[in-house]
Coordinates of C-alpha atoms in Angstrom, one line a residue:
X516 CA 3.9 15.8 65.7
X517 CA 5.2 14.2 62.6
X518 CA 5.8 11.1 64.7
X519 CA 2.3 11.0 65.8
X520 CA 1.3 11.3 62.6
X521 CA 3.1 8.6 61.3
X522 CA 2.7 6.1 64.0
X523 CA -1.3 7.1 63.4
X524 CA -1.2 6.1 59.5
X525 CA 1.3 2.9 60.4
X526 CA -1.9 1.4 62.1
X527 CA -4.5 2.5 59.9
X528 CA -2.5 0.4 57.2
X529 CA -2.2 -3.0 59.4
X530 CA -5.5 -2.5 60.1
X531 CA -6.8 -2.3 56.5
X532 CA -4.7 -5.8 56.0
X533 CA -6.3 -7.2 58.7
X534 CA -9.8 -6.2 57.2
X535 CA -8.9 -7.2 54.0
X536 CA -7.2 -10.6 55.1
X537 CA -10.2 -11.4 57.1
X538 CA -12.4 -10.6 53.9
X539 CA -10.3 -12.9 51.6
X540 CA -10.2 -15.7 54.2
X541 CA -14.5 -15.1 54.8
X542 CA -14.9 -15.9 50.7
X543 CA -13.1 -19.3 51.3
X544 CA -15.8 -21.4 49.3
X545 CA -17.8 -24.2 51.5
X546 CA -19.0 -27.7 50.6
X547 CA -20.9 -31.0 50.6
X548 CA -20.2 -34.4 50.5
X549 CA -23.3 -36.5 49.3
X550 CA -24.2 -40.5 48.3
X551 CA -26.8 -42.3 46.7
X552 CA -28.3 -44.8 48.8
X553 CA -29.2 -47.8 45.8
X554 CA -30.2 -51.8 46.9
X555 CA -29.9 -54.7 44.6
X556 CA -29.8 -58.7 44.8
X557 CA -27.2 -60.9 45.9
X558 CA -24.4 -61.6 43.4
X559 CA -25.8 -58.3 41.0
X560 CA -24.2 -55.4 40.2
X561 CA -24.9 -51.9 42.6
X562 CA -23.9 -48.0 41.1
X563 CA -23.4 -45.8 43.6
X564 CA -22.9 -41.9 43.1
X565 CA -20.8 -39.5 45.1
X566 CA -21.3 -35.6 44.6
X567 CA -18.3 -33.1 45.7
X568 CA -20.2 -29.9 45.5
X569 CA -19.5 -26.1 46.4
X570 CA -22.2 -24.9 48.4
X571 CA -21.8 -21.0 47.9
X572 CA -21.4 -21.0 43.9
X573 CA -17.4 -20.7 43.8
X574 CA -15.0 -22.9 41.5
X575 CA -13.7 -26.1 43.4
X576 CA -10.0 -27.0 42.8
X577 CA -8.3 -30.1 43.7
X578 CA -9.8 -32.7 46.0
X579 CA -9.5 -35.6 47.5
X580 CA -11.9 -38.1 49.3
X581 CA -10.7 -40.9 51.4
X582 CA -14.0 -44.0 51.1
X583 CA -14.4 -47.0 53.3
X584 CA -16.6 -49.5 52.9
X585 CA -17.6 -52.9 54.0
X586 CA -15.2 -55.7 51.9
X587 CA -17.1 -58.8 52.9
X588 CA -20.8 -57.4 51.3
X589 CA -19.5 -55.3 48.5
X590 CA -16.9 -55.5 46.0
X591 CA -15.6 -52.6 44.0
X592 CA -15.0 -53.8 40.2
X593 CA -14.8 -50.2 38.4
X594 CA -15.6 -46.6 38.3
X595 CA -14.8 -43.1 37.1
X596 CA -11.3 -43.1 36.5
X597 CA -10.6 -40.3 39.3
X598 CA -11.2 -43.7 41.5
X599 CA -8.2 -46.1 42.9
X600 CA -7.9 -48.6 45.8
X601 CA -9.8 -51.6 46.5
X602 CA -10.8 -54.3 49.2
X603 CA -12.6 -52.2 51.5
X604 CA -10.7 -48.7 51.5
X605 CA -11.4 -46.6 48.0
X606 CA -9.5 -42.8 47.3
X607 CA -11.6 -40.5 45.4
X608 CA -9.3 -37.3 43.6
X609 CA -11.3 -34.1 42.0
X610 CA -10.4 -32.4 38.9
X611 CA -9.9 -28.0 39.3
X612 CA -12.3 -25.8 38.0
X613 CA -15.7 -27.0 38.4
X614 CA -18.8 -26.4 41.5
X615 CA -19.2 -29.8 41.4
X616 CA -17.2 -33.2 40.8
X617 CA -19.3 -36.1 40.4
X618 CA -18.3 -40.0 40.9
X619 CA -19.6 -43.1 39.8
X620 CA -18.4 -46.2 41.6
X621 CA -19.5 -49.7 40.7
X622 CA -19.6 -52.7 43.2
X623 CA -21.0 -56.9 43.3
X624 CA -23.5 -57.5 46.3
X625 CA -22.2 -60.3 48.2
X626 CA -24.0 -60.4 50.7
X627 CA -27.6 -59.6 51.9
X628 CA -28.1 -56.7 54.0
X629 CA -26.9 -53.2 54.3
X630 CA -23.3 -52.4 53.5
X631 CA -22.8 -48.2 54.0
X632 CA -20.1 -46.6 52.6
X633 CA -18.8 -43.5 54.8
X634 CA -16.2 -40.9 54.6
X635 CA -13.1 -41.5 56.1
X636 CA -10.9 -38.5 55.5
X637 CA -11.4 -35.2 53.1
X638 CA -8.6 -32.5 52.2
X639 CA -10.3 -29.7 49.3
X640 CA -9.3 -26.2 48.1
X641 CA -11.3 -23.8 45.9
X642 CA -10.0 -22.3 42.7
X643 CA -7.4 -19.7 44.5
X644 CA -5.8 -22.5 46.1
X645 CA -7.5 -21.9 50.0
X646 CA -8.4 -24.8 51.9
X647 CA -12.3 -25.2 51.9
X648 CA -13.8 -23.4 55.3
X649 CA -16.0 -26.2 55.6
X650 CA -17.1 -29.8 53.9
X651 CA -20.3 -31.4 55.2
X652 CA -19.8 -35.4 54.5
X653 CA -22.9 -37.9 54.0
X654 CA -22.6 -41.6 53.5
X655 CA -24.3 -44.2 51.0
X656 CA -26.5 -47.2 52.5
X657 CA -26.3 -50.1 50.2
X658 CA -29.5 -52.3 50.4
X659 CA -28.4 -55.7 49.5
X660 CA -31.3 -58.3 49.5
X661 CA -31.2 -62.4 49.3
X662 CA -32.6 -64.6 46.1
X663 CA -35.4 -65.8 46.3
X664 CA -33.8 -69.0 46.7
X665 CA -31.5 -67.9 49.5
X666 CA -32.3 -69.3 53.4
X667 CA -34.0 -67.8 55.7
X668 CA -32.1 -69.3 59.0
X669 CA -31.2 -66.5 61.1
X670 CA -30.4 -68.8 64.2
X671 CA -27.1 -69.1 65.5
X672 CA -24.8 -72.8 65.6
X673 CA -23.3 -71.6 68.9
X674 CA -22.6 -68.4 71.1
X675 CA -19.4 -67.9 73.5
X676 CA -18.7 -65.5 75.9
X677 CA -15.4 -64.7 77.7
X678 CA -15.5 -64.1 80.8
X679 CA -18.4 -65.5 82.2
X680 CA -20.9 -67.7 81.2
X681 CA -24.5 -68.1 79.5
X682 CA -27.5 -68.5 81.7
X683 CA -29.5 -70.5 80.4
X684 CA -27.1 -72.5 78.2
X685 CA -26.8 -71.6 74.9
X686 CA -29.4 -73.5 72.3
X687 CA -30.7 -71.9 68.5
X688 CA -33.5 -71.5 69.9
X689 CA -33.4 -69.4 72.9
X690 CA -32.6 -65.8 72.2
X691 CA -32.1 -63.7 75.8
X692 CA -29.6 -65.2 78.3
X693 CA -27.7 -63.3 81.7
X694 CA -23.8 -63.9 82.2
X695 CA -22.6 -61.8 85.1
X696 CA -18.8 -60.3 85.4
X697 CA -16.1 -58.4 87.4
X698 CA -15.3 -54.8 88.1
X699 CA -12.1 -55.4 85.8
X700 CA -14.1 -56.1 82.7
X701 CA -13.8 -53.6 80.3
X702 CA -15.0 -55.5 77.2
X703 CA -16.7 -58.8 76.6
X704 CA -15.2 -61.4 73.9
X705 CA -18.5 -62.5 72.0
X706 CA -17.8 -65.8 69.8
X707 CA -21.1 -66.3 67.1
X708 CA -21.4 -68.8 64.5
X709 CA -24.6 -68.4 62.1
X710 CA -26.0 -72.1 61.5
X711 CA -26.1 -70.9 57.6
X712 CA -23.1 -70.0 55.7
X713 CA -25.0 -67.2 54.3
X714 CA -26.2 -65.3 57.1
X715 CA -24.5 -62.3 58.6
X716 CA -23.5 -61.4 62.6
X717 CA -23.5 -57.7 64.2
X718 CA -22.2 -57.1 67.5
X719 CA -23.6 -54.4 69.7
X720 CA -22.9 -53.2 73.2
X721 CA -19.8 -55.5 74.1
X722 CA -17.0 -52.9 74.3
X723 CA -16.8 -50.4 77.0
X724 CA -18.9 -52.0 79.7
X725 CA -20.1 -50.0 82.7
X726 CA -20.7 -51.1 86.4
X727 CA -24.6 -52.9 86.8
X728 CA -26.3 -53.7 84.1
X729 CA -25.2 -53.8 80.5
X730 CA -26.9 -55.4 77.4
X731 CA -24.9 -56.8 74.5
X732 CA -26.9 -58.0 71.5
X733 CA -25.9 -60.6 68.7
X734 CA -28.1 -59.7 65.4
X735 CA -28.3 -62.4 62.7
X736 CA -29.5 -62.1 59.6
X737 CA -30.4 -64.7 57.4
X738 CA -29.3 -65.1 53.7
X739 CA -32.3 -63.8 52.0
X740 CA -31.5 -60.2 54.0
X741 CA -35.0 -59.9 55.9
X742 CA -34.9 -62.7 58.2
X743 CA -33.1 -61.1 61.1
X744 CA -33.1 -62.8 64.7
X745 CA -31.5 -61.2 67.6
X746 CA -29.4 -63.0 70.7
X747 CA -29.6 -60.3 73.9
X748 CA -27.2 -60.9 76.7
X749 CA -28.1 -58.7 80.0
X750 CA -24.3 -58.4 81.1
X751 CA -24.2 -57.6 85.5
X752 CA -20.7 -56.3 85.6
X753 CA -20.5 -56.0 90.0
X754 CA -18.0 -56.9 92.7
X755 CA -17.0 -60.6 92.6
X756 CA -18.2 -61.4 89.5
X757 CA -15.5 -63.4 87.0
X758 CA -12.8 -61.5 85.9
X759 CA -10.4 -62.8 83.6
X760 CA -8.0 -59.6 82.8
X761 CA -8.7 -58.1 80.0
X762 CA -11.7 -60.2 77.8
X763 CA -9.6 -61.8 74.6
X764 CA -11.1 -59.9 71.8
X765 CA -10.7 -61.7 68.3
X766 CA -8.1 -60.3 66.4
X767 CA -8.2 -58.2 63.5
X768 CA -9.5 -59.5 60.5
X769 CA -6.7 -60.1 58.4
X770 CA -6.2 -58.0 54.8
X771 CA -8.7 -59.3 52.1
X772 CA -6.8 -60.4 48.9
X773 CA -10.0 -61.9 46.6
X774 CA -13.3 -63.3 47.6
X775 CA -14.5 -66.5 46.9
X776 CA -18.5 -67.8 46.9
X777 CA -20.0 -70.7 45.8
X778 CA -23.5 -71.3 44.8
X779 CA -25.9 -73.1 47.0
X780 CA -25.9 -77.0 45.6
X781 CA -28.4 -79.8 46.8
X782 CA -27.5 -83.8 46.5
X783 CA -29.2 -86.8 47.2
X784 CA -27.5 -89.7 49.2
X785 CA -27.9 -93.2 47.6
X786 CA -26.7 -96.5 48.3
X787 CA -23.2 -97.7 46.9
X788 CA -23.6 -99.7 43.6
X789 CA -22.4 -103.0 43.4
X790 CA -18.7 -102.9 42.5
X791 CA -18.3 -99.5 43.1
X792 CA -14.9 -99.2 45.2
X793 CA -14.6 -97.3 48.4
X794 CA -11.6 -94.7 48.1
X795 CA -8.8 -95.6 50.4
X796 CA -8.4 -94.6 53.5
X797 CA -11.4 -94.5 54.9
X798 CA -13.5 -96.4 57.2
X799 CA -17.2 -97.0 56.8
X800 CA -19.4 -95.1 59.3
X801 CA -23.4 -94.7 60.4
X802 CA -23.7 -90.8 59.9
X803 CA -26.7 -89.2 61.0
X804 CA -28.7 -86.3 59.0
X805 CA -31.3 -84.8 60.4
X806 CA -33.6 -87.8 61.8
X807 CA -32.2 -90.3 58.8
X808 CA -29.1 -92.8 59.5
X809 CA -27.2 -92.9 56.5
X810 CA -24.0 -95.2 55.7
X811 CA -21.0 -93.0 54.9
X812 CA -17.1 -92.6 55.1
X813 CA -14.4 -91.1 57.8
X814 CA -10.7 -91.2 57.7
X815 CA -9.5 -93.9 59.6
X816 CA -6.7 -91.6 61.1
X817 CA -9.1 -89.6 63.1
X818 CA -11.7 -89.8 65.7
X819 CA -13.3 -86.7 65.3
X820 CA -13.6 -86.3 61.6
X821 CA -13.7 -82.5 60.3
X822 CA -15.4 -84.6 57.0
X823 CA -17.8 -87.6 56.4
X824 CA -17.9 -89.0 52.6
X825 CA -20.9 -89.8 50.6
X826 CA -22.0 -91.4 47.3
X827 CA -24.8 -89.3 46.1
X828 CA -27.0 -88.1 42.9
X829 CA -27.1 -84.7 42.0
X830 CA -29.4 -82.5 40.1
X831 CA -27.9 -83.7 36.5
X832 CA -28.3 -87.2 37.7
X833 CA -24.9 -87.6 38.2
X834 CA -23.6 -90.3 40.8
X835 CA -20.0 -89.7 42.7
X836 CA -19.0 -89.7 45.5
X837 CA -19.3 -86.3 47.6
X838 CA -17.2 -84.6 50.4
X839 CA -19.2 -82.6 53.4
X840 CA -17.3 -80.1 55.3
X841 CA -19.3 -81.2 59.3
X842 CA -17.9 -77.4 60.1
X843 CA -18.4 -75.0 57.5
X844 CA -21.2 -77.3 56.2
X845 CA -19.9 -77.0 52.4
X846 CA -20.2 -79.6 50.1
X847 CA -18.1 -80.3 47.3
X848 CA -17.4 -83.2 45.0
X849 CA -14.7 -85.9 46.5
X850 CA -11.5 -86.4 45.0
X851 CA -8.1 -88.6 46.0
X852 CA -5.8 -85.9 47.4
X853 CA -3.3 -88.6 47.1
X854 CA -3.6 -89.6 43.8
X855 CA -1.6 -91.8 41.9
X856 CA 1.1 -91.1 39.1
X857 CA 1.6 -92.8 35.8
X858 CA 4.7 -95.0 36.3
X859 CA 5.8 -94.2 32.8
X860 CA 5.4 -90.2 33.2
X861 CA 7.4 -90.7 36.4
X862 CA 10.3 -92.6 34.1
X863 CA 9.8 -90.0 31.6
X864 CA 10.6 -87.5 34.2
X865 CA 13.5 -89.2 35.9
X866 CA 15.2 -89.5 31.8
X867 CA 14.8 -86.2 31.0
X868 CA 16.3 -84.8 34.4
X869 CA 19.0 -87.5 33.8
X870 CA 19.6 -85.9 30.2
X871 CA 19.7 -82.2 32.0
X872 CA 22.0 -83.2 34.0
X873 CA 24.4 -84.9 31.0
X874 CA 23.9 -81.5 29.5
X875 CA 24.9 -79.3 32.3
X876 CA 27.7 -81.9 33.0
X877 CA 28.7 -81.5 28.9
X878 CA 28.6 -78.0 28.9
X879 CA 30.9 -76.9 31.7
X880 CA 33.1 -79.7 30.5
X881 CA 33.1 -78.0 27.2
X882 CA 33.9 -74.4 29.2
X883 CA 37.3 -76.2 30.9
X884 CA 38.6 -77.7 27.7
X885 CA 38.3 -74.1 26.2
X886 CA 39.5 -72.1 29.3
X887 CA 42.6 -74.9 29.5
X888 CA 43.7 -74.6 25.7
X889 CA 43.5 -71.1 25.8
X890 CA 45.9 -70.9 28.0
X891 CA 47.8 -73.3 26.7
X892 CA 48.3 -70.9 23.8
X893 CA 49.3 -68.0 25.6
X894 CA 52.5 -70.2 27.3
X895 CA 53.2 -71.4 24.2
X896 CA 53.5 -67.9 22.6
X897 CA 55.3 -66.4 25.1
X898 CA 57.8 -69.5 25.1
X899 CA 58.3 -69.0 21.2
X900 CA 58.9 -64.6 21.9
X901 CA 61.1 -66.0 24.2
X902 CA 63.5 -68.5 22.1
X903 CA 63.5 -65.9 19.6
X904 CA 65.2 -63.2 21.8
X905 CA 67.5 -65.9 23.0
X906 CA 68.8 -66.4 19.9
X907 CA 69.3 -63.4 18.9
X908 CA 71.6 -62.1 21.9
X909 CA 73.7 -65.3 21.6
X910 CA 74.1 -64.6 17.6
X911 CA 75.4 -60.9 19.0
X912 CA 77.7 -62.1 21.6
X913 CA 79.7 -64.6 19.3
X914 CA 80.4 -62.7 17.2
X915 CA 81.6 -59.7 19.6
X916 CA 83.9 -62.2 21.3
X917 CA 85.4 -63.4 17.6
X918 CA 86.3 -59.9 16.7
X919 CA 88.0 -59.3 20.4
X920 CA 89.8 -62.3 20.5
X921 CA 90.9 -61.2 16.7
X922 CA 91.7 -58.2 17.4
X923 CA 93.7 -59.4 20.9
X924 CA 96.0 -62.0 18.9
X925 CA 96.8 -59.2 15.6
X926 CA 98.2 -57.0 18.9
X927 CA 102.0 -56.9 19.4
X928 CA 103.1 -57.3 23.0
X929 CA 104.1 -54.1 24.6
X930 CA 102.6 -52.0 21.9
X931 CA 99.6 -50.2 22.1
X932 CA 97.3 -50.0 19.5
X933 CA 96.4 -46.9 17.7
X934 CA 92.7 -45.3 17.0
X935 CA 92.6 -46.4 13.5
X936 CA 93.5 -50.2 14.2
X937 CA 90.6 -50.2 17.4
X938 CA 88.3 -48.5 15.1
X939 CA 88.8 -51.5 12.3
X940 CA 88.6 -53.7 15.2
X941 CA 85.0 -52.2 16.9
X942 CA 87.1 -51.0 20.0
X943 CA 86.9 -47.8 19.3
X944 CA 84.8 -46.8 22.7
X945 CA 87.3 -49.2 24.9
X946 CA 90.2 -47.3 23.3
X947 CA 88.4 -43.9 23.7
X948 CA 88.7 -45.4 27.9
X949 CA 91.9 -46.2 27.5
X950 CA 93.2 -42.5 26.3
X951 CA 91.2 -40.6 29.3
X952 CA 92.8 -43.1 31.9
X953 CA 96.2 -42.2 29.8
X954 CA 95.3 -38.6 30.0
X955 CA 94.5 -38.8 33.9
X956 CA 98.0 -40.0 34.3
X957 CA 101.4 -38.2 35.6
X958 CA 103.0 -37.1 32.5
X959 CA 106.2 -38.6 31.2
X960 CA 108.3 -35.6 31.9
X961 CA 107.5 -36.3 35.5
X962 CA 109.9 -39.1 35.5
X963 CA 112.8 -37.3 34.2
X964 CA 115.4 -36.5 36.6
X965 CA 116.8 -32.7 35.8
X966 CA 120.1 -32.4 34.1
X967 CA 123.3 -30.8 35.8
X968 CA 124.9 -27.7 34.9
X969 CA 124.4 -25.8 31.4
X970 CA 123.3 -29.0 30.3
X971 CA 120.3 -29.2 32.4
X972 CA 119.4 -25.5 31.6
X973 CA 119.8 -25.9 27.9
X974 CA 118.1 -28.5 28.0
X975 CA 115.1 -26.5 29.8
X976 CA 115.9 -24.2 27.6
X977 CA 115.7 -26.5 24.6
X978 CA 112.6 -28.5 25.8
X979 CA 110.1 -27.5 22.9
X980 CA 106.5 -26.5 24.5
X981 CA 103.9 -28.9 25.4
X982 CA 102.9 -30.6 22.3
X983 CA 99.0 -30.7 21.0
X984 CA 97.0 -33.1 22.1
X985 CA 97.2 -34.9 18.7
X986 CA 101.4 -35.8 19.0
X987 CA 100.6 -36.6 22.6
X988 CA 98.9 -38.9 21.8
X989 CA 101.5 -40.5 20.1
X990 CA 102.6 -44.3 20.2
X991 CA 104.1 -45.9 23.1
X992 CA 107.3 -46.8 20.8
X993 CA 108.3 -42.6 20.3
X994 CA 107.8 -42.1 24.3
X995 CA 110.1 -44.9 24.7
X996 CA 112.6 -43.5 22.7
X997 CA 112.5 -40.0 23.7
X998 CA 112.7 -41.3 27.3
X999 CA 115.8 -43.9 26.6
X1000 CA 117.5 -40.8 25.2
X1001 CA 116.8 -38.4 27.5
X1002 CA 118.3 -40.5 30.2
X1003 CA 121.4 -41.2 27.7
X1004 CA 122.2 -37.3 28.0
X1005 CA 121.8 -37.4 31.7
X1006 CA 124.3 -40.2 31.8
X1007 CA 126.8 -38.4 29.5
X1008 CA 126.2 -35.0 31.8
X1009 CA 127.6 -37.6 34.9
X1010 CA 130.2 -38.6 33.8
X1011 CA 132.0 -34.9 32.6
X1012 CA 131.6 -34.2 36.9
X1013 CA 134.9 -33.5 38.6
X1014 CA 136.3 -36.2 40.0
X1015 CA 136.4 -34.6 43.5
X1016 CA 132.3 -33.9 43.4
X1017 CA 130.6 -36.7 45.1
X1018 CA 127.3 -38.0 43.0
X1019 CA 124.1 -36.5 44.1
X1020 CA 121.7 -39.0 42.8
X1021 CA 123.3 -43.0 42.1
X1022 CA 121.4 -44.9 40.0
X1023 CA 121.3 -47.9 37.7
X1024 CA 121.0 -47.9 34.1
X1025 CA 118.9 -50.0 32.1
X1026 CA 118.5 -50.3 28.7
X1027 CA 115.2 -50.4 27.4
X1028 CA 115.7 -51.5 24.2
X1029 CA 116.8 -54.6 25.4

């Protein structure tokens, strides 16, 4: 029963978590994501506002919105300071504590038309640190219209397709042509060049194409951003229509590092002035513009010139002579890309890298010299510690050798000398040698033969104990003399024998003080 019980109240506790986690996750605050949708001219400035905003009343914490927007129309020059990035991607981080966080952005039109600015990626938690249970995200439009100065040509300077190809041929001024392709088609490479630098192209409809019919549509539009013009291709994808693999789409568009405009400028072609010199390289040429034939220049390298030089007047009044880009139609004023150098800057030049190079030549000269005499020094110091010790020792030795040969030539032969006379002499270690060897020795007693009879004992008996070490030690001349008359007494002791006793030991005698 009491495990019933307790099995019973287990559950009623998990389920009052449960309850109570659903209820904490059910107050998870929700939001929205919202943009102003402003316009302006060409080349002004455009604010835009974004609003990060709780939709059910609670505190927002941290959050973070991820922008993208079109680099080529709009670029971003400053904002709130919760705002970082740039050239087409921006990243947008909220402050904690607030229902709403509010952004300014500021951007330069570029371009006419209508740049939009979306939301890319979101991450946002309310004040208790839960993820948001749900974020609805808007975008901004930017309206972005022409001066009134700007162009109005919305036609195209050509229009490619791969595979297949236009029917009719392409001209500006037809806009609806039919192209047929295979059953291995997916997308349709589209190639559109505006006739005016100014004027924008949108692509619609030529990725993901389905069998039959399929309509891809160019959209230009003009400079002044209300002139649009639109080029419609009815694409027939069926059986054994051209295939060519995969279509070759263009490649990404590379990373934009800075943009770069220039202001619509107008010139008029005149005739060369007298004397006025042609720049080199190039060859005169009849150019035509529009339905004029005008006199201009080409390099004479080429045969299909990218660029055609003219003299002309602009709106100052100004006369020079004037470059035109024939493919990006730009214009810009001419200048020698090979232009000459001053003879003397060029010898000014050529001294001064001369005098760098005396310099550099000087200097590791000067770095030798001192690395070479510093060790020059050293040998020469250790040469002088050297001499010095050498001379000393063969001071030493000299004089060590004087006193030995001294000391060798004051000896007596056959006498040895005593501690007091090595001492005097600086021998007293070799003599110290001398008495251990001595020491090591048989003793003298070794070397006397035993006396006969009563003799012999009393004289055993008469032999005094072993001296201390200090009389044994005594000079050669006493042992000599005790042993001359200890073999006198043996001699004596002979010579007493009976006549009848034959002699045990024969020997010779010498005398030793002879």
């Amino acid at each position: 029963m009491n495990r019933q019980k307790g099995q019973f109240v287990g559950r009623l506790l998990l389920a009052a978590l449960l309850a109570a986690a659903m209820a904490f996750q059910s107050f998870a605050a929700s939001a929205r994501i919202a943009f102003s949708d402003p316009s302006a001219q060409v080349g002004q400035e455009v604010n835009v506002t974004m609003k990060f905003t709780s939709t059910d009343g609670q505190l927002l914490g941290d959050t973070k919105v991820t922008l993208d927007y079109d680099a080529g129309m709009l670029e971003y020059i400053g904002g709130s300071d919760n705002v970082s990035g740039g050239t087409g991607k921006l990243v947008v981080r909220g402050a904690s504590g607030k229902t709403e966080v509010v952004t300014e952005m500021k951007f330069k039109a570029l371009r006419s038309g209508t740049a939009s600015i979306t939301v890319s990626d979101w991450e946002g938690y309310d004040n208790n640190g839960q993820v948001l249970s749900e974020v609805k995200t808007g975008s901004s439009a930017v309206t972005i219209q022409g001066l009134e100065t700007s162009s109005e040509d919305a036609t195209l300077q050509s229009l490619q397709i791969s595979p297949g190809t236009l029917d009719p041929a392409f001209t500006p001024a037809t806009e609806n042509y039919t192209a047929t392709v295979g059953l291995d088609t997916e997308n349709l490479a589209v190639s559109a060049v505006p006739n005016n630098e100014g004027a924008t192209v949108a692509l619609e409809g030529d990725s993901g194409l389905q069998e039959g019919e399929n309509t891809v549509v160019c959209r230009v539009t003009a400079a002044d951003g209300a002139t649009v013009k639109a080029y419609t291709i009815l694409v027939n994808k069926v059986e054994g229509g051209e295939n060519n693999g995969e279509a070759s789409l263009p490649e990404a568009a590379p990373e934009v590092l800075a943009e770069l405009s220039s202001q619509v400028k107008k010139v008029q072609i005149v005739s060369l002035p007298a004397g006025t010199a042609v720049p080199e390289g190039l060859k005169e040429s009849e150019i035509t513009i529009g339905s004029a034939k005008v006199t201009g220049w080409v390099p004479e390298s080429e045969t299909d010139p990218e660029y055609c030089v003219f003299y002309c007047v602009n709106e100052n009044g100004e006369q020079s002579f004037y470059r035109y880009d024939r493919k990006e139609k730009t214009l810009q004023r001419y200048f020698d890309d090979g232009a000459k150098v001053d003879p003397e800057l060029l010898a000014v030049g050529e001294k001064y890298n001369e005098l760098v190079d005396d310099y550099n030549l000087l200097k590791w000269g000067a770095i030798g010299g001192g690395g070479a005499m510093l060790v020059l020094i050293l040998i020469l110091l250790i040469l002088l510690v050297s001499s010095r010790r050498s001379r000393s020792y063969g001071e030493s030795v000299p004089r060590r050798e004087n006193a030995r040969e001294q000391g060798n030539a004051s000896r007596v032969p056959g006498r040895r000398m005593t501690r007091e006379e090595r001492y005097m002499r600086g021998e007293e270690e070799d003599f110290e040698e001398e008495e251990e060897d001595f020491e090591d020795e048989i003793p003298v007693e070794a070397y006397q033969p035993e006396p006969a009879g009563e003799d012999s004992l009393n004289y055993r008996q008469e032999r005094p104990a072993r001296e201390p070490e200090q009389k044994r030690r005594a000079p050669v001349v006493d042992m000599e003399k005790t042993l001359a008359a200890s073999l006198a007494r043996e001699a004596a002791a002979m010579e007493e024998k009976p006549s009848g006793e034959p002699d045990k030991d024969d020997f010779e005698f010498f005398d030793l003080d002879e």
